[in-house]
Amino acid sequence: MGDAPRSTPPKPLPQPEPLALPYWDSLKERAMRLQRCRGCERFVFYPRAVCPHCGGRDLAWQRVSGRGRLHSFCIPHRNPNPAFQPDLPYVVALVELDEGVRLLTNLVDVEPDPAKLMSLIDKAVEVVYDPVSNDVTLPRFRPA
Ligand SMILES: [Zn+2]
């Protein structure tokens, strides 16, 4: 017998903690919700118990637009985790949502070409919901 066929191992997935479950649920529902502080009215990301702006503890979940702008990007050509090998190179993006928070994510539907991506800096992007398992949907973004 020859070598067994190589299969790609599964990617590591987020392990949602209880505080962040409304966020992960909102992604599954394709209707992103983020925390908003009732004290200073600013949005908060990542999910947490205390507002990083004013120290308030009254954070409520609110539906957000899923729209923003590309703030920054990088293009990994290597990843020590073999699960990501088939995707290389891909685009890691820092997206600033219209609600004023920044999210580390992937940019999709674009070539991993630095010149093309540079031309997208500060341009509009919109969320794409990517169900990667039964429990986890990831928010990725594409040019709007
Ligand atoms: Zn606050």
PDB file of C-alpha atoms and ligand atoms in Angstrom:
ATOM      1  CA  MET A   1       0.000   0.000   0.000  1.00  0.00           C
ATOM      2  CA  GLY A   2       1.153   3.497  -0.711  1.00  0.00           C
ATOM      3  CA  ASP A   3       1.038   6.462   1.529  1.00  0.00           C
ATOM      4  CA  ALA A   4      -2.334   7.373   2.945  1.00  0.00           C
ATOM      5  CA  PRO A   5      -3.796  10.427   1.241  1.00  0.00           C
ATOM      6  CA  ARG A   6      -3.001  13.585   3.098  1.00  0.00           C
ATOM      7  CA  SER A   7      -6.019  15.400   4.389  1.00  0.00           C
ATOM      8  CA  THR A   8      -5.986  18.929   5.638  1.00  0.00           C
ATOM      9  CA  PRO A   9      -6.482  19.104   9.396  1.00  0.00           C
ATOM     10  CA  PRO A  10      -9.365  21.228  10.654  1.00  0.00           C
ATOM     11  CA  LYS A  11      -8.728  24.880  11.419  1.00  0.00           C
ATOM     12  CA  PRO A  12      -8.800  25.959  15.022  1.00  0.00           C
ATOM     13  CA  LEU A  13     -12.100  27.672  15.784  1.00  0.00           C
ATOM     14  CA  PRO A  14     -13.018  30.343  18.299  1.00  0.00           C
ATOM     15  CA  GLN A  15     -14.193  29.000  21.644  1.00  0.00           C
ATOM     16  CA  PRO A  16     -16.901  31.517  22.562  1.00  0.00           C
ATOM     17  CA  GLU A  17     -17.003  32.437  26.220  1.00  0.00           C
ATOM     18  CA  PRO A  18     -20.384  33.088  27.839  1.00  0.00           C
ATOM     19  CA  LEU A  19     -20.012  36.871  27.826  1.00  0.00           C
ATOM     20  CA  ALA A  20     -19.483  36.858  24.049  1.00  0.00           C
ATOM     21  CA  LEU A  21     -22.269  34.433  23.104  1.00  0.00           C
ATOM     22  CA  PRO A  22     -24.646  37.172  21.872  1.00  0.00           C
ATOM     23  CA  TYR A  23     -21.945  38.224  19.410  1.00  0.00           C
ATOM     24  CA  TRP A  24     -21.452  34.702  18.065  1.00  0.00           C
ATOM     25  CA  ASP A  25     -25.208  34.118  17.966  1.00  0.00           C
ATOM     26  CA  SER A  26     -25.673  37.313  15.964  1.00  0.00           C
ATOM     27  CA  LEU A  27     -23.170  36.092  13.367  1.00  0.00           C
ATOM     28  CA  LYS A  28     -25.022  32.792  13.058  1.00  0.00           C
ATOM     29  CA  GLU A  29     -28.205  34.820  12.504  1.00  0.00           C
ATOM     30  CA  ARG A  30     -26.398  36.932   9.875  1.00  0.00           C
ATOM     31  CA  ALA A  31     -27.258  40.062  11.797  1.00  0.00           C
ATOM     32  CA  MET A  32     -24.143  41.295  13.582  1.00  0.00           C
ATOM     33  CA  ARG A  33     -24.650  42.779  17.026  1.00  0.00           C
ATOM     34  CA  LEU A  34     -22.001  44.526  19.101  1.00  0.00           C
ATOM     35  CA  GLN A  35     -21.972  45.859  22.612  1.00  0.00           C
ATOM     36  CA  ARG A  36     -22.790  49.521  23.108  1.00  0.00           C
ATOM     37  CA  CYS A  37     -22.213  51.365  26.340  1.00  0.00           C
ATOM     38  CA  ARG A  38     -25.348  53.009  27.757  1.00  0.00           C
ATOM     39  CA  GLY A  39     -23.128  55.423  29.682  1.00  0.00           C
ATOM     40  CA  CYS A  40     -21.043  56.996  26.890  1.00  0.00           C
ATOM     41  CA  GLU A  41     -22.993  55.507  23.923  1.00  0.00           C
ATOM     42  CA  ARG A  42     -19.825  54.237  22.243  1.00  0.00           C
ATOM     43  CA  PHE A  43     -19.574  50.804  20.666  1.00  0.00           C
ATOM     44  CA  VAL A  44     -17.243  48.254  22.202  1.00  0.00           C
ATOM     45  CA  PHE A  45     -15.360  45.415  20.533  1.00  0.00           C
ATOM     46  CA  TYR A  46     -14.272  42.768  21.544  1.00  0.00           C
ATOM     47  CA  PRO A  47     -17.077  41.814  23.964  1.00  0.00           C
ATOM     48  CA  ARG A  48     -16.307  42.546  27.612  1.00  0.00           C
ATOM     49  CA  ALA A  49     -17.864  43.377  30.951  1.00  0.00           C
ATOM     50  CA  VAL A  50     -16.580  46.933  31.348  1.00  0.00           C
ATOM     51  CA  CYS A  51     -16.614  49.791  28.823  1.00  0.00           C
ATOM     52  CA  PRO A  52     -13.007  50.628  27.843  1.00  0.00           C
ATOM     53  CA  HIS A  53     -13.988  54.261  27.189  1.00  0.00           C
ATOM     54  CA  CYS A  54     -15.742  55.288  30.397  1.00  0.00           C
ATOM     55  CA  GLY A  55     -15.505  52.336  32.764  1.00  0.00           C
ATOM     56  CA  GLY A  56     -19.256  51.847  32.687  1.00  0.00           C
ATOM     57  CA  ARG A  57     -20.724  48.395  33.231  1.00  0.00           C
ATOM     58  CA  ASP A  58     -24.039  48.916  31.452  1.00  0.00           C
ATOM     59  CA  LEU A  59     -23.330  47.407  28.041  1.00  0.00           C
ATOM     60  CA  ALA A  60     -26.221  46.470  25.756  1.00  0.00           C
ATOM     61  CA  TRP A  61     -26.214  44.488  22.509  1.00  0.00           C
ATOM     62  CA  GLN A  62     -27.182  46.448  19.428  1.00  0.00           C
ATOM     63  CA  ARG A  63     -27.528  45.520  15.757  1.00  0.00           C
ATOM     64  CA  VAL A  64     -24.844  47.112  13.583  1.00  0.00           C
ATOM     65  CA  SER A  65     -24.627  47.797   9.871  1.00  0.00           C
ATOM     66  CA  GLY A  66     -21.933  45.300   8.923  1.00  0.00           C
ATOM     67  CA  ARG A  67     -20.386  48.078   6.868  1.00  0.00           C
ATOM     68  CA  GLY A  68     -17.071  49.776   7.317  1.00  0.00           C
ATOM     69  CA  ARG A  69     -13.783  50.681   5.690  1.00  0.00           C
ATOM     70  CA  LEU A  70     -10.563  48.819   5.117  1.00  0.00           C
ATOM     71  CA  HIS A  71      -8.072  50.277   7.585  1.00  0.00           C
ATOM     72  CA  SER A  72      -5.081  47.990   7.049  1.00  0.00           C
ATOM     73  CA  PHE A  73      -4.152  44.580   5.692  1.00  0.00           C
ATOM     74  CA  CYS A  74      -1.408  42.014   5.415  1.00  0.00           C
ATOM     75  CA  ILE A  75      -0.959  38.998   3.159  1.00  0.00           C
ATOM     76  CA  PRO A  76       0.421  35.910   4.904  1.00  0.00           C
ATOM     77  CA  HIS A  77       2.347  33.610   2.562  1.00  0.00           C
ATOM     78  CA  ARG A  78       3.171  31.149   5.316  1.00  0.00           C
ATOM     79  CA  ASN A  79       1.296  29.792   8.272  1.00  0.00           C
ATOM     80  CA  PRO A  80       2.843  27.289  10.680  1.00  0.00           C
ATOM     81  CA  ASN A  81      -0.568  25.628  11.036  1.00  0.00           C
ATOM     82  CA  PRO A  82      -1.011  23.168   8.119  1.00  0.00           C
ATOM     83  CA  ALA A  83      -4.787  23.712   8.221  1.00  0.00           C
ATOM     84  CA  PHE A  84      -4.286  27.096   6.559  1.00  0.00           C
ATOM     85  CA  GLN A  85      -1.958  25.813   3.842  1.00  0.00           C
ATOM     86  CA  PRO A  86      -4.620  25.518   1.100  1.00  0.00           C
ATOM     87  CA  ASP A  87      -5.678  29.146   1.618  1.00  0.00           C
ATOM     88  CA  LEU A  88      -2.246  30.742   1.238  1.00  0.00           C
ATOM     89  CA  PRO A  89      -1.782  33.507   0.403  1.00  0.00           C
ATOM     90  CA  TYR A  90      -4.866  35.152   1.921  1.00  0.00           C
ATOM     91  CA  VAL A  91      -5.743  38.615   3.158  1.00  0.00           C
ATOM     92  CA  VAL A  92      -5.859  39.493   6.839  1.00  0.00           C
ATOM     93  CA  ALA A  93      -7.629  42.810   7.258  1.00  0.00           C
ATOM     94  CA  LEU A  94      -8.243  45.369   9.939  1.00  0.00           C
ATOM     95  CA  VAL A  95     -11.698  46.780   9.232  1.00  0.00           C
ATOM     96  CA  GLU A  96     -13.064  49.872  10.901  1.00  0.00           C
ATOM     97  CA  LEU A  97     -16.810  49.497  11.185  1.00  0.00           C
ATOM     98  CA  ASP A  98     -19.089  52.496  10.652  1.00  0.00           C
ATOM     99  CA  GLU A  99     -19.839  52.222  14.383  1.00  0.00           C
ATOM    100  CA  GLY A 100     -16.229  53.127  15.197  1.00  0.00           C
ATOM    101  CA  VAL A 101     -14.717  49.826  16.293  1.00  0.00           C
ATOM    102  CA  ARG A 102     -11.982  47.871  14.557  1.00  0.00           C
ATOM    103  CA  LEU A 103     -12.226  44.190  13.786  1.00  0.00           C
ATOM    104  CA  LEU A 104      -9.444  41.810  12.761  1.00  0.00           C
ATOM    105  CA  THR A 105     -10.870  39.722   9.943  1.00  0.00           C
ATOM    106  CA  ASN A 106     -10.275  38.498   6.390  1.00  0.00           C
ATOM    107  CA  LEU A 107     -10.921  40.354   3.180  1.00  0.00           C
ATOM    108  CA  VAL A 108     -12.469  38.062   0.557  1.00  0.00           C
ATOM    109  CA  ASP A 109     -13.438  38.388  -3.107  1.00  0.00           C
ATOM    110  CA  VAL A 110     -10.168  40.212  -3.801  1.00  0.00           C
ATOM    111  CA  GLU A 111      -6.830  39.026  -5.122  1.00  0.00           C
ATOM    112  CA  PRO A 112      -4.065  38.906  -2.504  1.00  0.00           C
ATOM    113  CA  ASP A 113      -2.201  41.584  -4.454  1.00  0.00           C
ATOM    114  CA  PRO A 114      -0.604  44.379  -2.390  1.00  0.00           C
ATOM    115  CA  ALA A 115      -1.094  47.065  -5.074  1.00  0.00           C
ATOM    116  CA  LYS A 116      -4.786  46.239  -5.502  1.00  0.00           C
ATOM    117  CA  LEU A 117      -5.294  46.119  -1.755  1.00  0.00           C
ATOM    118  CA  MET A 118      -3.530  49.453  -1.249  1.00  0.00           C
ATOM    119  CA  SER A 119      -6.107  50.985  -3.590  1.00  0.00           C
ATOM    120  CA  LEU A 120      -8.852  49.659  -1.292  1.00  0.00           C
ATOM    121  CA  ILE A 121      -7.531  51.355   1.854  1.00  0.00           C
ATOM    122  CA  ASP A 122     -10.292  53.544   3.337  1.00  0.00           C
ATOM    123  CA  LYS A 123     -12.756  52.163   0.791  1.00  0.00           C
ATOM    124  CA  ALA A 124     -16.090  50.690   1.806  1.00  0.00           C
ATOM    125  CA  VAL A 125     -16.359  47.023   2.764  1.00  0.00           C
ATOM    126  CA  GLU A 126     -19.297  44.919   3.918  1.00  0.00           C
ATOM    127  CA  VAL A 127     -19.600  41.832   6.054  1.00  0.00           C
ATOM    128  CA  VAL A 128     -19.923  38.344   4.571  1.00  0.00           C
ATOM    129  CA  TYR A 129     -21.093  35.677   6.992  1.00  0.00           C
ATOM    130  CA  ASP A 130     -19.067  32.492   6.673  1.00  0.00           C
ATOM    131  CA  PRO A 131     -20.510  29.482   8.551  1.00  0.00           C
ATOM    132  CA  VAL A 132     -17.344  27.472   9.220  1.00  0.00           C
ATOM    133  CA  SER A 133     -19.039  24.961  11.540  1.00  0.00           C
ATOM    134  CA  ASN A 134     -22.446  24.264  13.035  1.00  0.00           C
ATOM    135  CA  ASP A 135     -21.587  26.471  15.994  1.00  0.00           C
ATOM    136  CA  VAL A 136     -19.340  29.145  14.563  1.00  0.00           C
ATOM    137  CA  THR A 137     -19.948  31.683  11.807  1.00  0.00           C
ATOM    138  CA  LEU A 138     -17.045  34.014  11.080  1.00  0.00           C
ATOM    139  CA  PRO A 139     -17.447  37.586   9.835  1.00  0.00           C
ATOM    140  CA  ARG A 140     -15.339  38.232   6.765  1.00  0.00           C
ATOM    141  CA  PHE A 141     -15.521  41.336   4.577  1.00  0.00           C
ATOM    142  CA  ARG A 142     -15.571  42.130   0.871  1.00  0.00           C
ATOM    143  CA  PRO A 143     -15.430  45.355  -1.096  1.00  0.00           C
ATOM    144  CA  ALA A 144     -18.867  47.017  -1.022  1.00  0.00           C
TER     145      ALA A 144
HETATM  146 ZN    ZN B   1     -18.771  53.856  28.108  1.00  0.00          ZN
END
